[in-house]
Amino acid sequence: SSLHDNNDDDDNNNNVISHPKPLSSSQLFNSVSNGSRLRVAYQGVRGAYSEAAAEKAYPNCEAVPCDQFDSAFQVITSTLSLFLTFNFAVEKWLVDRAVLPIENSLGGSIHRNYDLLLRHSLHIVGEVKLAVQHCLLANHGVQLEDLSRVLSHPQALAQCENTLTKIGLSREAVDDTALAAKHVALHKLKDTGAVASSSAAKIYGLNILAQDIQDDCDNVTRFLILAREPIIPGIQNPFKTSIVFSLEEGPGVLFKALAVFALRQINLTKAFIYGFFKSPRKA
C-alpha cells in the first residue's frame, strides 16, 4: 500500500517503519538535502498541464520534462539529459519527485498510468488537483474557418468532444497537449490547430482562437505525487491509503473484501477494478 499526506506531522512516529525508511511530511516538501531546488519530473514538453501540476505542488521546484511516462518514473532514481522517459527519471535518482495524472473529472481514470504504478517501485506521497482550461491554438494569421483538423492528447480531445464536433474538426491524437502546440508552431501549419493550455500558446508563439473549450467548466485532473520512499502520515491529520490486491474466483469475494472496510467504518473514496480483461479470474 502507499500512503500520501500533504500536511506536516511529528517525526516521532516510530510505529511505522519499513525499508526504505519513510520520510516525514515536512521532509517530503522541503528542498533536497544539498540545498538545491527540488527536481520534479513530468511527462511532456514545456507548457504541459503536468508541468503546471508540478509547479502547483512545489512552487519553487525545477520541473524536468520527460519524453514518456516510463522515463519519468525511472528519472526519480542518476544525472543524464533533461529530456528523459518518465519512469527512468524517478527510479535512477535523476529527480526527487514525479507528478502523474491519474484521473480526470470528465475523462475518468487514466488506465495506462495505473499500469505504471504496478510496474515500478515508487510510492504515492501526495496528490494535487489542477483545473484544466483548454484553448484552441493556431498560428498567427490562421482563422477558425481555415482549420480542418486539431492535434492534442486523447484525454484533451475527449474533454472537448462537443466543441470540436460543432466546429467540424477532425482529431489526431498525440502524446501531449503541449507537444501538439509545439508541432503546429514548428511546422507553421495553416490547416491544423492544437488543443492545449494558454501557457503553451505563449511559449510556442501561437494565437488563441478560443478559450475554455472543454465541455464542462468543472474540468479537473487529479495528479499523484510519487517518490522513491514512503512517508509517515500525521496521526492527527486525514490521509489516504492506496491499496492493490487480487482475489480468487468465487461467489461474493468482492463483497467480502469490501466488508473489511465497511465493518471498521473506513470510507472508500474510490474502488477500481483493474486488469479484468487481461485476467478474468482476478478482480
Tab-separated table of C-alpha atoms in Angstrom:
chain	number	residue	atom	x	y	z
A	1	SER	CA	0.000	0.000	0.000
A	2	SER	CA	1.010	3.626	-0.422
A	3	LEU	CA	0.315	6.462	1.979
A	4	HIS	CA	0.024	10.062	0.960
A	5	ASP	CA	-0.367	13.154	3.074
A	6	ASN	CA	0.205	16.825	2.270
A	7	ASN	CA	0.365	18.070	5.883
A	8	ASP	CA	3.167	18.319	8.422
A	9	ASP	CA	3.432	15.640	11.055
A	10	ASP	CA	5.590	14.585	14.003
A	11	ASP	CA	8.855	12.838	13.257
A	12	ASN	CA	8.450	10.616	16.306
A	13	ASN	CA	6.012	8.087	14.870
A	14	ASN	CA	8.218	5.067	15.475
A	15	ASN	CA	5.413	2.581	14.925
A	16	VAL	CA	5.577	2.797	11.132
A	17	ILE	CA	8.980	1.762	9.837
A	18	SER	CA	9.788	-0.052	6.606
A	19	HIS	CA	12.588	-0.440	4.083
A	20	PRO	CA	13.497	2.145	2.940
A	21	LYS	CA	12.906	4.345	5.980
A	22	PRO	CA	9.832	6.534	5.413
A	23	LEU	CA	10.084	10.296	5.145
A	24	SER	CA	8.040	12.661	7.272
A	25	SER	CA	5.684	15.066	5.506
A	26	SER	CA	7.917	18.003	6.418
A	27	GLN	CA	10.904	16.258	4.852
A	28	LEU	CA	8.821	15.496	1.788
A	29	PHE	CA	8.011	19.102	0.996
A	30	ASN	CA	11.395	20.623	1.900
A	31	SER	CA	14.224	21.117	-0.586
A	32	VAL	CA	16.654	18.292	-1.150
A	33	SER	CA	19.428	17.912	1.403
A	34	ASN	CA	22.177	19.667	-0.595
A	35	GLY	CA	20.153	22.881	-0.658
A	36	SER	CA	19.334	22.781	-4.365
A	37	ARG	CA	15.817	23.088	-5.680
A	38	LEU	CA	13.565	20.051	-5.713
A	39	ARG	CA	13.560	18.405	-9.150
A	40	VAL	CA	10.133	17.151	-10.217
A	41	ALA	CA	9.626	15.013	-13.324
A	42	TYR	CA	6.603	15.301	-15.572
A	43	GLN	CA	5.667	13.773	-18.913
A	44	GLY	CA	5.640	16.117	-21.878
A	45	VAL	CA	7.318	19.302	-23.065
A	46	ARG	CA	7.165	22.822	-21.629
A	47	GLY	CA	3.607	24.079	-21.360
A	48	ALA	CA	2.121	20.675	-20.482
A	49	TYR	CA	-0.567	20.514	-17.814
A	50	SER	CA	1.668	18.123	-15.879
A	51	GLU	CA	4.277	20.893	-15.663
A	52	ALA	CA	1.631	23.191	-14.169
A	53	ALA	CA	0.711	20.462	-11.667
A	54	ALA	CA	4.369	20.063	-10.646
A	55	GLU	CA	4.697	23.815	-10.095
A	56	LYS	CA	1.446	23.934	-8.134
A	57	ALA	CA	2.632	21.142	-5.831
A	58	TYR	CA	6.148	22.597	-5.478
A	59	PRO	CA	6.143	26.310	-6.458
A	60	ASN	CA	9.953	26.642	-6.332
A	61	CYS	CA	10.774	23.341	-8.000
A	62	GLU	CA	12.781	22.647	-11.135
A	63	ALA	CA	10.274	20.916	-13.421
A	64	VAL	CA	12.015	18.234	-15.512
A	65	PRO	CA	10.324	17.249	-18.816
A	66	CYS	CA	10.322	13.585	-19.813
A	67	ASP	CA	9.580	12.020	-23.172
A	68	GLN	CA	7.299	9.279	-21.866
A	69	PHE	CA	5.756	8.351	-18.519
A	70	ASP	CA	8.048	5.302	-18.334
A	71	SER	CA	11.034	7.664	-18.479
A	72	ALA	CA	9.823	9.954	-15.734
A	73	PHE	CA	9.338	7.083	-13.328
A	74	GLN	CA	12.940	5.994	-13.771
A	75	VAL	CA	14.421	9.532	-13.515
A	76	ILE	CA	13.185	9.700	-9.778
A	77	THR	CA	16.154	7.232	-9.088
A	78	SER	CA	21.444	9.118	-11.686
A	79	THR	CA	22.405	12.728	-13.886
A	80	LEU	CA	21.651	12.459	-17.614
A	81	SER	CA	19.867	14.583	-20.190
A	82	LEU	CA	16.854	16.623	-19.128
A	83	PHE	CA	14.554	15.077	-21.701
A	84	LEU	CA	14.036	11.574	-20.378
A	85	THR	CA	11.434	8.895	-20.115
A	86	PHE	CA	9.203	9.415	-17.015
A	87	ASN	CA	9.849	6.209	-15.031
A	88	PHE	CA	13.574	6.293	-15.767
A	89	ALA	CA	13.811	9.764	-14.230
A	90	VAL	CA	12.495	8.729	-10.832
A	91	GLU	CA	13.998	5.291	-10.346
A	92	LYS	CA	17.522	6.370	-11.425
A	93	TRP	CA	17.658	9.266	-8.910
A	94	LEU	CA	17.727	11.978	-11.578
A	95	VAL	CA	14.816	13.731	-9.900
A	96	ASP	CA	13.317	13.872	-6.416
A	97	ARG	CA	9.609	13.591	-7.257
A	98	ALA	CA	7.311	12.959	-10.189
A	99	VAL	CA	3.745	14.006	-10.944
A	100	LEU	CA	1.453	11.528	-12.666
A	101	PRO	CA	-2.072	12.314	-13.933
A	102	ILE	CA	-4.352	9.548	-12.708
A	103	GLU	CA	-7.937	10.727	-13.064
A	104	ASN	CA	-9.970	13.417	-14.805
A	105	SER	CA	-13.443	14.586	-13.825
A	106	LEU	CA	-14.614	14.210	-17.445
A	107	GLY	CA	-12.399	11.502	-18.942
A	108	GLY	CA	-12.290	9.256	-15.871
A	109	SER	CA	-9.367	7.062	-14.832
A	110	ILE	CA	-6.170	7.107	-16.881
A	111	HIS	CA	-5.721	3.350	-17.131
A	112	ARG	CA	-2.223	3.310	-18.601
A	113	ASN	CA	-0.871	5.135	-15.581
A	114	TYR	CA	-2.260	2.520	-13.198
A	115	ASP	CA	-0.029	0.100	-15.128
A	116	LEU	CA	2.983	2.241	-14.299
A	117	LEU	CA	2.165	2.243	-10.593
A	118	LEU	CA	2.095	-1.556	-10.605
A	119	ARG	CA	5.292	-1.956	-12.625
A	120	HIS	CA	7.547	0.468	-10.750
A	121	SER	CA	8.656	0.574	-7.122
A	122	LEU	CA	7.569	4.116	-6.308
A	123	HIS	CA	5.360	5.432	-3.527
A	124	ILE	CA	2.391	7.775	-3.629
A	125	VAL	CA	3.250	10.600	-1.229
A	126	GLY	CA	0.672	13.220	-2.148
A	127	GLU	CA	-1.766	14.490	-4.719
A	128	VAL	CA	-2.579	17.759	-6.442
A	129	LYS	CA	-5.721	18.771	-8.330
A	130	LEU	CA	-5.469	21.068	-11.324
A	131	ALA	CA	-8.330	22.897	-13.029
A	132	VAL	CA	-7.852	22.251	-16.739
A	133	GLN	CA	-8.821	25.027	-19.148
A	134	HIS	CA	-8.315	24.023	-22.758
A	135	CYS	CA	-7.702	26.508	-25.570
A	136	LEU	CA	-7.835	26.087	-29.333
A	137	LEU	CA	-4.485	27.317	-30.653
A	138	ALA	CA	-3.266	28.114	-34.157
A	139	ASN	CA	-0.505	30.047	-35.856
A	140	HIS	CA	-0.928	33.801	-36.168
A	141	GLY	CA	-2.936	34.751	-39.239
A	142	VAL	CA	-4.877	31.474	-39.226
A	143	GLN	CA	-8.635	31.846	-38.733
A	144	LEU	CA	-11.030	29.294	-37.286
A	145	GLU	CA	-12.527	28.603	-40.725
A	146	ASP	CA	-9.047	27.758	-42.069
A	147	LEU	CA	-8.719	24.741	-39.779
A	148	SER	CA	-9.623	21.212	-40.845
A	149	ARG	CA	-8.009	19.194	-38.048
A	150	VAL	CA	-6.765	19.541	-34.497
A	151	LEU	CA	-3.970	17.792	-32.571
A	152	SER	CA	-3.884	17.011	-28.859
A	153	HIS	CA	-3.645	14.337	-26.193
A	154	PRO	CA	-6.524	11.798	-26.379
A	155	GLN	CA	-7.854	12.909	-22.976
A	156	ALA	CA	-7.919	16.562	-24.050
A	157	LEU	CA	-9.704	15.690	-27.289
A	158	ALA	CA	-12.291	13.692	-25.346
A	159	GLN	CA	-12.805	16.560	-22.896
A	160	CYS	CA	-13.563	18.944	-25.803
A	161	GLU	CA	-15.635	16.470	-27.834
A	162	ASN	CA	-18.792	18.578	-28.183
A	163	THR	CA	-16.981	21.803	-29.033
A	164	LEU	CA	-14.731	20.194	-31.640
A	165	THR	CA	-17.714	18.420	-33.217
A	166	LYS	CA	-19.597	21.708	-33.557
A	167	ILE	CA	-16.590	23.346	-35.209
A	168	GLY	CA	-16.244	20.347	-37.530
A	169	LEU	CA	-12.594	19.481	-36.950
A	170	SER	CA	-11.060	16.053	-37.432
A	171	ARG	CA	-8.984	14.885	-34.458
A	172	GLU	CA	-5.494	13.446	-34.332
A	173	ALA	CA	-4.070	12.151	-31.058
A	174	VAL	CA	-0.501	12.857	-29.935
A	175	ASP	CA	1.390	12.134	-26.708
A	176	ASP	CA	0.947	15.537	-25.084
A	177	THR	CA	-1.107	18.737	-25.383
A	178	ALA	CA	1.951	20.991	-25.349
A	179	LEU	CA	3.698	18.746	-27.879
A	180	ALA	CA	0.723	19.314	-30.198
A	181	ALA	CA	1.155	23.079	-29.824
A	182	LYS	CA	4.898	22.810	-30.435
A	183	HIS	CA	4.332	20.723	-33.577
A	184	VAL	CA	1.820	23.196	-35.035
A	185	ALA	CA	4.196	26.105	-34.378
A	186	LEU	CA	7.372	24.339	-35.535
A	187	HIS	CA	5.873	23.280	-38.878
A	188	LYS	CA	3.924	26.537	-39.346
A	189	LEU	CA	0.750	24.576	-40.113
A	190	LYS	CA	-2.084	26.597	-41.606
A	191	ASP	CA	-4.856	23.982	-41.593
A	192	THR	CA	-4.149	22.445	-38.187
A	193	GLY	CA	-4.749	23.680	-34.671
A	194	ALA	CA	-3.909	22.327	-31.226
A	195	VAL	CA	-5.862	21.889	-28.009
A	196	ALA	CA	-3.537	22.970	-25.222
A	197	SER	CA	-3.076	25.470	-22.400
A	198	SER	CA	-2.753	29.237	-22.660
A	199	SER	CA	0.804	28.901	-21.332
A	200	ALA	CA	1.624	26.600	-24.279
A	201	ALA	CA	0.319	29.326	-26.613
A	202	LYS	CA	2.682	31.831	-25.001
A	203	ILE	CA	5.687	29.502	-25.021
A	204	TYR	CA	5.317	28.484	-28.684
A	205	GLY	CA	4.057	31.799	-30.039
A	206	LEU	CA	0.587	30.647	-31.062
A	207	ASN	CA	-2.673	32.557	-31.220
A	208	ILE	CA	-5.627	31.578	-29.017
A	209	LEU	CA	-8.668	31.182	-31.286
A	210	ALA	CA	-10.997	30.039	-28.493
A	211	GLN	CA	-10.672	29.723	-24.719
A	212	ASP	CA	-12.278	27.303	-22.257
A	213	ILE	CA	-13.414	24.893	-24.972
A	214	GLN	CA	-13.765	21.930	-22.583
A	215	ASP	CA	-17.306	20.519	-22.440
A	216	ASP	CA	-17.554	21.018	-18.679
A	217	CYS	CA	-16.305	24.134	-16.895
A	218	ASP	CA	-15.511	21.988	-13.837
A	219	ASN	CA	-12.772	20.089	-15.640
A	220	VAL	CA	-10.272	18.912	-13.027
A	221	THR	CA	-7.382	16.462	-13.301
A	222	ARG	CA	-6.005	14.733	-10.218
A	223	PHE	CA	-2.255	14.110	-10.199
A	224	LEU	CA	-0.355	11.774	-7.894
A	225	ILE	CA	2.971	12.854	-6.419
A	226	LEU	CA	5.470	9.997	-6.461
A	227	ALA	CA	8.739	9.446	-4.612
A	228	ARG	CA	11.243	6.642	-4.092
A	229	GLU	CA	10.466	6.391	-0.390
A	230	PRO	CA	7.165	6.357	1.528
A	231	ILE	CA	6.236	8.922	4.181
A	232	ILE	CA	4.883	8.729	7.705
A	233	PRO	CA	1.386	10.276	7.712
A	234	GLY	CA	0.468	12.542	10.590
A	235	ILE	CA	-1.789	10.757	13.068
A	236	GLN	CA	-3.736	13.956	13.731
A	237	ASN	CA	-4.270	14.672	10.020
A	238	PRO	CA	-6.512	12.957	7.476
A	239	PHE	CA	-4.639	10.905	4.906
A	240	LYS	CA	-5.362	8.409	2.163
A	241	THR	CA	-4.169	4.867	1.682
A	242	SER	CA	-3.979	3.298	-1.780
A	243	ILE	CA	-4.122	-0.499	-1.885
A	244	VAL	CA	-3.989	-3.011	-4.731
A	245	PHE	CA	-4.905	-6.664	-4.220
A	246	SER	CA	-6.141	-9.660	-6.211
A	247	LEU	CA	-8.998	-12.024	-5.431
A	248	GLU	CA	-9.556	-15.674	-6.254
A	249	GLU	CA	-12.624	-16.527	-8.291
A	250	GLY	CA	-15.711	-17.281	-6.222
A	251	PRO	CA	-19.139	-16.012	-5.178
A	252	GLY	CA	-19.127	-12.846	-3.089
A	253	VAL	CA	-15.342	-12.405	-2.937
A	254	LEU	CA	-15.511	-8.694	-3.746
A	255	PHE	CA	-18.303	-8.197	-1.213
A	256	LYS	CA	-16.233	-9.923	1.466
A	257	ALA	CA	-13.163	-7.825	0.657
A	258	LEU	CA	-15.082	-4.539	0.837
A	259	ALA	CA	-16.837	-5.618	4.039
A	260	VAL	CA	-13.458	-5.452	5.790
A	261	PHE	CA	-13.573	-1.665	5.376
A	262	ALA	CA	-17.290	-1.183	5.998
A	263	LEU	CA	-17.255	-3.093	9.295
A	264	ARG	CA	-14.462	-0.828	10.543
A	265	GLN	CA	-16.148	2.412	9.453
A	266	ILE	CA	-13.438	3.092	6.864
A	267	ASN	CA	-14.695	5.181	3.950
A	268	LEU	CA	-13.676	4.299	0.402
A	269	THR	CA	-13.291	7.282	-1.916
A	270	LYS	CA	-12.745	5.089	-4.969
A	271	ALA	CA	-12.893	1.393	-5.862
A	272	PHE	CA	-11.338	0.477	-9.179
A	273	ILE	CA	-11.369	-2.987	-10.784
A	274	TYR	CA	-8.177	-3.332	-12.766
A	275	GLY	CA	-6.993	-5.947	-15.255
A	276	PHE	CA	-10.347	-7.690	-15.701
A	277	PHE	CA	-9.904	-8.185	-19.432
A	278	LYS	CA	-6.333	-9.380	-19.052
A	279	SER	CA	-7.157	-11.957	-16.417
A	280	PRO	CA	-10.875	-12.775	-15.982
A	281	ARG	CA	-10.094	-14.832	-12.882
A	282	LYS	CA	-8.791	-11.795	-10.982
A	283	ALA	CA	-10.523	-8.640	-9.738
